[in-house]
PDB file of C-alpha atoms in Angstrom:
ATOM      1  CA  UNK H 252      33.712 -22.647-102.885  1.00  0.00           C
ATOM      2  CA  UNK H 253      36.559 -20.779-100.856  1.00  0.00           C
ATOM      3  CA  UNK H 254      39.163 -22.351 -98.709  1.00  0.00           C
ATOM      4  CA  UNK H 255      37.223 -20.786 -95.567  1.00  0.00           C
ATOM      5  CA  UNK H 256      34.082 -22.462 -96.083  1.00  0.00           C
ATOM      6  CA  UNK H 257      35.883 -26.121 -96.022  1.00  0.00           C
ATOM      7  CA  UNK H 258      35.672 -27.783 -92.384  1.00  0.00           C
ATOM      8  CA  UNK H 259      38.570 -29.802 -91.121  1.00  0.00           C
ATOM      9  CA  UNK H 260      39.121 -32.209 -88.416  1.00  0.00           C
ATOM     10  CA  UNK H 261      42.801 -31.879 -87.290  1.00  0.00           C
ATOM     11  CA  UNK H 262      44.533 -34.380 -84.808  1.00  0.00           C
ATOM     12  CA  UNK H 263      47.301 -33.584 -82.724  1.00  0.00           C
ATOM     13  CA  UNK H 264      49.116 -36.384 -80.364  1.00  0.00           C
ATOM     14  CA  UNK H 265      52.306 -36.872 -78.956  1.00  0.00           C
ATOM     15  CA  UNK H 266      53.254 -37.901 -75.604  1.00  0.00           C
ATOM     16  CA  UNK H 267      53.774 -36.065 -72.289  1.00  0.00           C
ATOM     17  CA  UNK H 268      56.454 -33.381 -72.564  1.00  0.00           C
ATOM     18  CA  UNK H 269      57.056 -32.946 -75.998  1.00  0.00           C
ATOM     19  CA  UNK H 270      55.039 -29.535 -76.161  1.00  0.00           C
ATOM     20  CA  UNK H 271      51.992 -30.564 -77.692  1.00  0.00           C
ATOM     21  CA  UNK H 272      49.596 -28.569 -75.953  1.00  0.00           C
ATOM     22  CA  UNK H 273      51.659 -25.356 -76.623  1.00  0.00           C
ATOM     23  CA  UNK H 274      51.348 -26.273 -80.463  1.00  0.00           C
ATOM     24  CA  UNK H 275      47.747 -27.026 -80.240  1.00  0.00           C
ATOM     25  CA  UNK H 276      46.789 -23.692 -78.531  1.00  0.00           C
ATOM     26  CA  UNK H 277      49.119 -21.772 -81.231  1.00  0.00           C
ATOM     27  CA  UNK H 278      47.526 -23.234 -83.834  1.00  0.00           C
ATOM     28  CA  UNK H 279      43.889 -22.707 -82.431  1.00  0.00           C
ATOM     29  CA  UNK H 280      44.890 -18.723 -82.217  1.00  0.00           C
ATOM     30  CA  UNK H 281      46.446 -18.790 -85.819  1.00  0.00           C
ATOM     31  CA  UNK H 282      43.608 -20.118 -87.515  1.00  0.00           C
ATOM     32  CA  UNK H 283      40.968 -19.173 -85.147  1.00  0.00           C
ATOM     33  CA  UNK H 284      39.980 -23.024 -85.017  1.00  0.00           C
ATOM     34  CA  UNK H 285      37.788 -24.511 -82.309  1.00  0.00           C
ATOM     35  CA  UNK H 286      39.083 -26.781 -79.532  1.00  0.00           C
ATOM     36  CA  UNK H 287      37.409 -29.901 -79.066  1.00  0.00           C
ATOM     37  CA  UNK H 288      36.283 -30.715 -75.634  1.00  0.00           C
ATOM     38  CA  UNK H 289      36.510 -34.259 -74.456  1.00  0.00           C
ATOM     39  CA  UNK H 290      33.798 -36.312 -72.176  1.00  0.00           C
ATOM     40  CA  UNK H 291      35.396 -37.875 -69.191  1.00  0.00           C
ATOM     41  CA  UNK H 292      34.581 -39.933 -66.635  1.00  0.00           C
ATOM     42  CA  UNK H 293      37.345 -38.357 -64.187  1.00  0.00           C
ATOM     43  CA  UNK H 294      36.167 -36.377 -61.436  1.00  0.00           C
ATOM     44  CA  UNK H 295      35.993 -32.608 -61.876  1.00  0.00           C
ATOM     45  CA  UNK H 296      38.321 -30.791 -60.442  1.00  0.00           C
ATOM     46  CA  UNK H 297      37.486 -27.083 -58.246  1.00  0.00           C
ATOM     47  CA  UNK H 298      39.099 -25.135 -61.173  1.00  0.00           C
ATOM     48  CA  UNK H 299      37.394 -27.015 -63.994  1.00  0.00           C
ATOM     49  CA  UNK H 300      34.287 -25.725 -65.771  1.00  0.00           C
ATOM     50  CA  UNK H 301      31.871 -28.530 -67.399  1.00  0.00           C
ATOM     51  CA  UNK H 302      31.546 -28.177 -70.966  1.00  0.00           C
ATOM     52  CA  UNK H 303      34.640 -25.674 -71.212  1.00  0.00           C
ATOM     53  CA  UNK H 304      37.335 -28.075 -69.900  1.00  0.00           C
ATOM     54  CA  UNK H 305      35.508 -31.184 -70.215  1.00  0.00           C
ATOM     55  CA  UNK H 306      32.081 -32.559 -70.243  1.00  0.00           C
ATOM     56  CA  UNK H 307      32.209 -34.891 -66.973  1.00  0.00           C
ATOM     57  CA  UNK H 308      29.728 -37.705 -67.404  1.00  0.00           C
ATOM     58  CA  UNK H 309      29.428 -40.922 -65.067  1.00  0.00           C
ATOM     59  CA  UNK H 310      30.671 -43.945 -66.392  1.00  0.00           C
ATOM     60  CA  UNK H 311      27.186 -45.275 -66.561  1.00  0.00           C
ATOM     61  CA  UNK H 312      26.373 -42.034 -68.819  1.00  0.00           C
ATOM     62  CA  UNK H 313      29.711 -42.788 -70.985  1.00  0.00           C
ATOM     63  CA  UNK H 314      29.246 -46.643 -71.247  1.00  0.00           C
ATOM     64  CA  UNK H 315      25.584 -45.832 -72.946  1.00  0.00           C
ATOM     65  CA  UNK H 316      27.028 -43.170 -75.196  1.00  0.00           C
ATOM     66  CA  UNK H 317      29.315 -45.796 -76.577  1.00  0.00           C
ATOM     67  CA  UNK H 318      26.473 -48.058 -77.369  1.00  0.00           C
ATOM     68  CA  UNK H 319      24.670 -45.520 -78.964  1.00  0.00           C
ATOM     69  CA  UNK H 320      27.790 -44.299 -81.018  1.00  0.00           C
ATOM     70  CA  UNK H 321      27.931 -41.154 -79.963  1.00  0.00           C
ATOM     71  CA  UNK H 322      31.716 -41.242 -79.848  1.00  0.00           C
ATOM     72  CA  UNK H 323      34.276 -40.656 -82.684  1.00  0.00           C
ATOM     73  CA  UNK H 324      36.834 -42.073 -80.873  1.00  0.00           C
ATOM     74  CA  UNK H 325      37.385 -43.177 -76.827  1.00  0.00           C
ATOM     75  CA  UNK H 326      39.859 -44.582 -74.650  1.00  0.00           C
ATOM     76  CA  UNK H 327      40.938 -45.778 -71.272  1.00  0.00           C
ATOM     77  CA  UNK H 328      43.627 -43.699 -69.965  1.00  0.00           C
ATOM     78  CA  UNK H 329      45.952 -44.929 -67.370  1.00  0.00           C
ATOM     79  CA  UNK H 330      43.359 -47.814 -66.707  1.00  0.00           C
ATOM     80  CA  UNK H 331      41.196 -45.760 -64.698  1.00  0.00           C
ATOM     81  CA  UNK H 332      39.227 -43.188 -66.304  1.00  0.00           C
ATOM     82  CA  UNK H 333      37.810 -43.039 -69.961  1.00  0.00           C
ATOM     83  CA  UNK H 334      38.261 -40.105 -72.192  1.00  0.00           C
ATOM     84  CA  UNK H 335      36.271 -39.416 -75.870  1.00  0.00           C
ATOM     85  CA  UNK H 336      35.354 -37.218 -78.389  1.00  0.00           C
ATOM     86  CA  UNK H 337      31.621 -36.355 -79.090  1.00  0.00           C
ATOM     87  CA  UNK H 338      30.564 -36.851 -82.637  1.00  0.00           C
ATOM     88  CA  UNK H 339      27.771 -34.057 -82.741  1.00  0.00           C
ATOM     89  CA  UNK H 340      30.206 -31.281 -81.569  1.00  0.00           C
ATOM     90  CA  UNK H 341      32.405 -32.146 -84.240  1.00  0.00           C
ATOM     91  CA  UNK H 342      30.262 -32.499 -86.941  1.00  0.00           C
ATOM     92  CA  UNK H 343      28.546 -28.938 -86.186  1.00  0.00           C
ATOM     93  CA  UNK H 344      31.748 -27.386 -86.148  1.00  0.00           C
ATOM     94  CA  UNK H 345      32.950 -29.045 -89.478  1.00  0.00           C
ATOM     95  CA  UNK H 346      29.414 -28.076 -90.908  1.00  0.00           C
ATOM     96  CA  UNK H 347      30.204 -24.609 -90.280  1.00  0.00           C
ATOM     97  CA  UNK H 348      33.274 -24.766 -92.161  1.00  0.00           C
ATOM     98  CA  UNK H 349      35.930 -24.244 -89.483  1.00  0.00           C
ATOM     99  CA  UNK H 350      38.815 -26.114 -88.338  1.00  0.00           C
ATOM    100  CA  UNK H 351      38.486 -28.263 -84.990  1.00  0.00           C
ATOM    101  CA  UNK H 352      41.357 -29.558 -83.250  1.00  0.00           C
ATOM    102  CA  UNK H 353      41.651 -32.664 -81.158  1.00  0.00           C
ATOM    103  CA  UNK H 354      44.393 -33.067 -78.629  1.00  0.00           C
ATOM    104  CA  UNK H 355      44.140 -37.038 -78.011  1.00  0.00           C
ATOM    105  CA  UNK H 356      46.193 -40.351 -77.864  1.00  0.00           C
ATOM    106  CA  UNK H 357      47.485 -42.842 -80.215  1.00  0.00           C
ATOM    107  CA  UNK H 358      44.234 -44.870 -79.263  1.00  0.00           C
ATOM    108  CA  UNK H 359      42.232 -42.131 -80.007  1.00  0.00           C
ATOM    109  CA  UNK H 360      44.033 -40.938 -83.461  1.00  0.00           C
ATOM    110  CA  UNK H 361      43.745 -44.718 -84.649  1.00  0.00           C
ATOM    111  CA  UNK H 362      39.810 -44.475 -84.235  1.00  0.00           C
ATOM    112  CA  UNK H 363      39.889 -41.149 -85.943  1.00  0.00           C
ATOM    113  CA  UNK H 364      41.723 -42.642 -88.860  1.00  0.00           C
ATOM    114  CA  UNK H 365      39.219 -45.264 -89.279  1.00  0.00           C
ATOM    115  CA  UNK H 366      36.115 -42.978 -88.819  1.00  0.00           C
ATOM    116  CA  UNK H 367      37.036 -40.107 -90.459  1.00  0.00           C
ATOM    117  CA  UNK H 368      40.149 -40.623 -92.939  1.00  0.00           C
ATOM    118  CA  UNK H 369      39.775 -37.560 -94.304  1.00  0.00           C
ATOM    119  CA  UNK H 370      41.138 -35.787 -91.285  1.00  0.00           C
ATOM    120  CA  UNK H 371      44.566 -34.282 -90.773  1.00  0.00           C
ATOM    121  CA  UNK H 372      46.547 -36.570 -88.261  1.00  0.00           C
ATOM    122  CA  UNK H 373      50.024 -35.120 -86.875  1.00  0.00           C
ATOM    123  CA  UNK H 374      52.378 -36.626 -84.083  1.00  0.00           C
ATOM    124  CA  UNK H 375      54.746 -34.537 -82.286  1.00  0.00           C
ATOM    125  CA  UNK H 376      58.073 -36.252 -81.726  1.00  0.00           C
ATOM    126  CA  UNK H 377      60.785 -35.231 -79.120  1.00  0.00           C
ATOM    127  CA  UNK H 378      64.309 -34.655 -80.654  1.00  0.00           C
ATOM    128  CA  UNK H 379      65.642 -37.715 -78.580  1.00  0.00           C
ATOM    129  CA  UNK H 380      64.928 -39.677 -75.598  1.00  0.00           C
ATOM    130  CA  UNK H 381      67.375 -37.908 -73.543  1.00  0.00           C
ATOM    131  CA  UNK H 382      65.497 -34.359 -74.165  1.00  0.00           C
ATOM    132  CA  UNK H 383      62.153 -36.054 -73.599  1.00  0.00           C
ATOM    133  CA  UNK H 384      63.183 -37.017 -70.483  1.00  0.00           C
ATOM    134  CA  UNK H 385      64.485 -33.733 -69.516  1.00  0.00           C
ATOM    135  CA  UNK H 386      61.686 -31.737 -70.342  1.00  0.00           C
ATOM    136  CA  UNK H 387      59.433 -34.268 -67.889  1.00  0.00           C
ATOM    137  CA  UNK H 388      62.252 -33.664 -65.194  1.00  0.00           C
ATOM    138  CA  UNK H 389      62.036 -29.778 -65.833  1.00  0.00           C
ATOM    139  CA  UNK H 390      57.846 -29.633 -65.307  1.00  0.00           C
ATOM    140  CA  UNK H 391      58.391 -30.467 -61.928  1.00  0.00           C
ATOM    141  CA  UNK H 392      55.341 -31.561 -61.353  1.00  0.00           C
ATOM    142  CA  UNK H 393      55.761 -35.353 -60.180  1.00  0.00           C
ATOM    143  CA  UNK H 394      58.109 -37.882 -58.602  1.00  0.00           C
ATOM    144  CA  UNK H 395      60.905 -39.796 -59.712  1.00  0.00           C
ATOM    145  CA  UNK H 396      58.848 -42.786 -60.030  1.00  0.00           C
ATOM    146  CA  UNK H 397      55.897 -40.891 -61.732  1.00  0.00           C
ATOM    147  CA  UNK H 398      58.511 -39.220 -64.346  1.00  0.00           C
ATOM    148  CA  UNK H 399      59.947 -43.124 -65.097  1.00  0.00           C
ATOM    149  CA  UNK H 400      56.366 -44.197 -65.935  1.00  0.00           C
ATOM    150  CA  UNK H 401      55.499 -41.377 -68.166  1.00  0.00           C
ATOM    151  CA  UNK H 402      58.931 -41.665 -69.773  1.00  0.00           C
ATOM    152  CA  UNK H 403      58.416 -45.560 -70.551  1.00  0.00           C
ATOM    153  CA  UNK H 404      54.323 -44.479 -71.639  1.00  0.00           C
ATOM    154  CA  UNK H 405      55.898 -41.857 -74.135  1.00  0.00           C
ATOM    155  CA  UNK H 406      58.406 -43.929 -75.700  1.00  0.00           C
ATOM    156  CA  UNK H 407      55.876 -46.894 -76.023  1.00  0.00           C
ATOM    157  CA  UNK H 408      53.534 -44.059 -77.349  1.00  0.00           C
ATOM    158  CA  UNK H 409      55.989 -43.185 -79.753  1.00  0.00           C
ATOM    159  CA  UNK H 410      56.687 -46.380 -81.200  1.00  0.00           C
ATOM    160  CA  UNK H 411      52.956 -47.371 -81.489  1.00  0.00           C
ATOM    161  CA  UNK H 412      52.492 -44.064 -83.643  1.00  0.00           C
ATOM    162  CA  UNK H 413      54.960 -44.840 -85.848  1.00  0.00           C
ATOM    163  CA  UNK H 414      54.045 -48.188 -86.285  1.00  0.00           C
ATOM    164  CA  UNK H 415      50.310 -47.871 -86.316  1.00  0.00           C
ATOM    165  CA  UNK H 416      49.898 -46.192 -89.768  1.00  0.00           C
ATOM    166  CA  UNK H 417      47.292 -43.671 -88.180  1.00  0.00           C
ATOM    167  CA  UNK H 418      49.626 -40.582 -88.645  1.00  0.00           C
ATOM    168  CA  UNK H 419      50.373 -38.960 -92.084  1.00  0.00           C
ATOM    169  CA  UNK H 420      52.809 -36.840 -90.732  1.00  0.00           C
ATOM    170  CA  UNK H 421      55.421 -36.476 -87.670  1.00  0.00           C
ATOM    171  CA  UNK H 422      56.955 -33.530 -86.583  1.00  0.00           C
ATOM    172  CA  UNK H 423      59.936 -33.314 -84.411  1.00  0.00           C
ATOM    173  CA  UNK H 424      59.835 -30.423 -81.875  1.00  0.00           C
ATOM    174  CA  UNK H 425      63.362 -29.693 -81.444  1.00  0.00           C
ATOM    175  CA  UNK H 426      62.069 -25.796 -81.754  1.00  0.00           C
ATOM    176  CA  UNK H 427      59.053 -24.831 -80.883  1.00  0.00           C
ATOM    177  CA  UNK H 428      58.870 -21.971 -83.400  1.00  0.00           C
ATOM    178  CA  UNK H 429      59.867 -24.119 -86.296  1.00  0.00           C
ATOM    179  CA  UNK H 430      57.472 -27.139 -84.851  1.00  0.00           C
ATOM    180  CA  UNK H 431      54.324 -24.661 -84.892  1.00  0.00           C
ATOM    181  CA  UNK H 432      55.422 -23.124 -88.223  1.00  0.00           C
ATOM    182  CA  UNK H 433      55.467 -26.679 -89.523  1.00  0.00           C
ATOM    183  CA  UNK H 434      51.996 -27.634 -88.286  1.00  0.00           C
ATOM    184  CA  UNK H 435      50.454 -24.620 -89.550  1.00  0.00           C
ATOM    185  CA  UNK H 436      52.018 -25.250 -93.183  1.00  0.00           C
ATOM    186  CA  UNK H 437      50.729 -28.497 -93.390  1.00  0.00           C
ATOM    187  CA  UNK H 438      47.171 -27.314 -92.034  1.00  0.00           C
ATOM    188  CA  UNK H 439      47.030 -24.685 -94.474  1.00  0.00           C
ATOM    189  CA  UNK H 440      48.207 -27.268 -97.704  1.00  0.00           C
ATOM    190  CA  UNK H 441      45.647 -29.844 -96.759  1.00  0.00           C
ATOM    191  CA  UNK H 442      42.943 -26.772 -96.542  1.00  0.00           C
ATOM    192  CA  UNK H 443      43.991 -25.512 -99.644  1.00  0.00           C
ATOM    193  CA  UNK H 444      43.741 -28.464-101.542  1.00  0.00           C
ATOM    194  CA  UNK H 445      40.660 -29.717 -99.852  1.00  0.00           C
ATOM    195  CA  UNK H 446      38.918 -26.374-100.992  1.00  0.00           C
ATOM    196  CA  UNK H 447      40.449 -26.514-104.604  1.00  0.00           C
ATOM    197  CA  UNK H 448      38.932 -30.376-105.001  1.00  0.00           C
ATOM    198  CA  UNK H 449      35.354 -29.176-103.552  1.00  0.00           C
TER     199      UNK H 449
END
């Protein structure tokens, strides 16, 4: 069996402003990986495509999927909308031998750790609290209260990730190119080792 026939689930987590989305997209391109599309109960925006950006479902349908054990992980975000990773699309990608990427929060990462311990779980850290706050402010998307709320949530999420035991790898994004290279090296190493032990 060659390494290219071994499927791999890769979780990449990190707080807002840490560069996680850029890293995920780069890894997707580098490995020709599949990006996992989450299901959500939040309303669909005009620019979003159902099934491409998210699977948009009603709260009732989401709850029914939980009862039927159709999620690998699910969580309520910001106390209002629910998000989750559907089991079936993930297992389809893995059985095809491809890499599937999940961009999820720590709650989800902990559930993946429990449900799929063979997965690779990576958490992206900012170089410092000051730099994280600077990056949040530089995005220019929110008012000062929202920025401060995200900053508090980010610090809490980092602490939770470090204490949870759900993440095997922590990468500090002080330099984006190096952070991408380090993430890619972890995936290559795990994939090679998985292939050789198959």
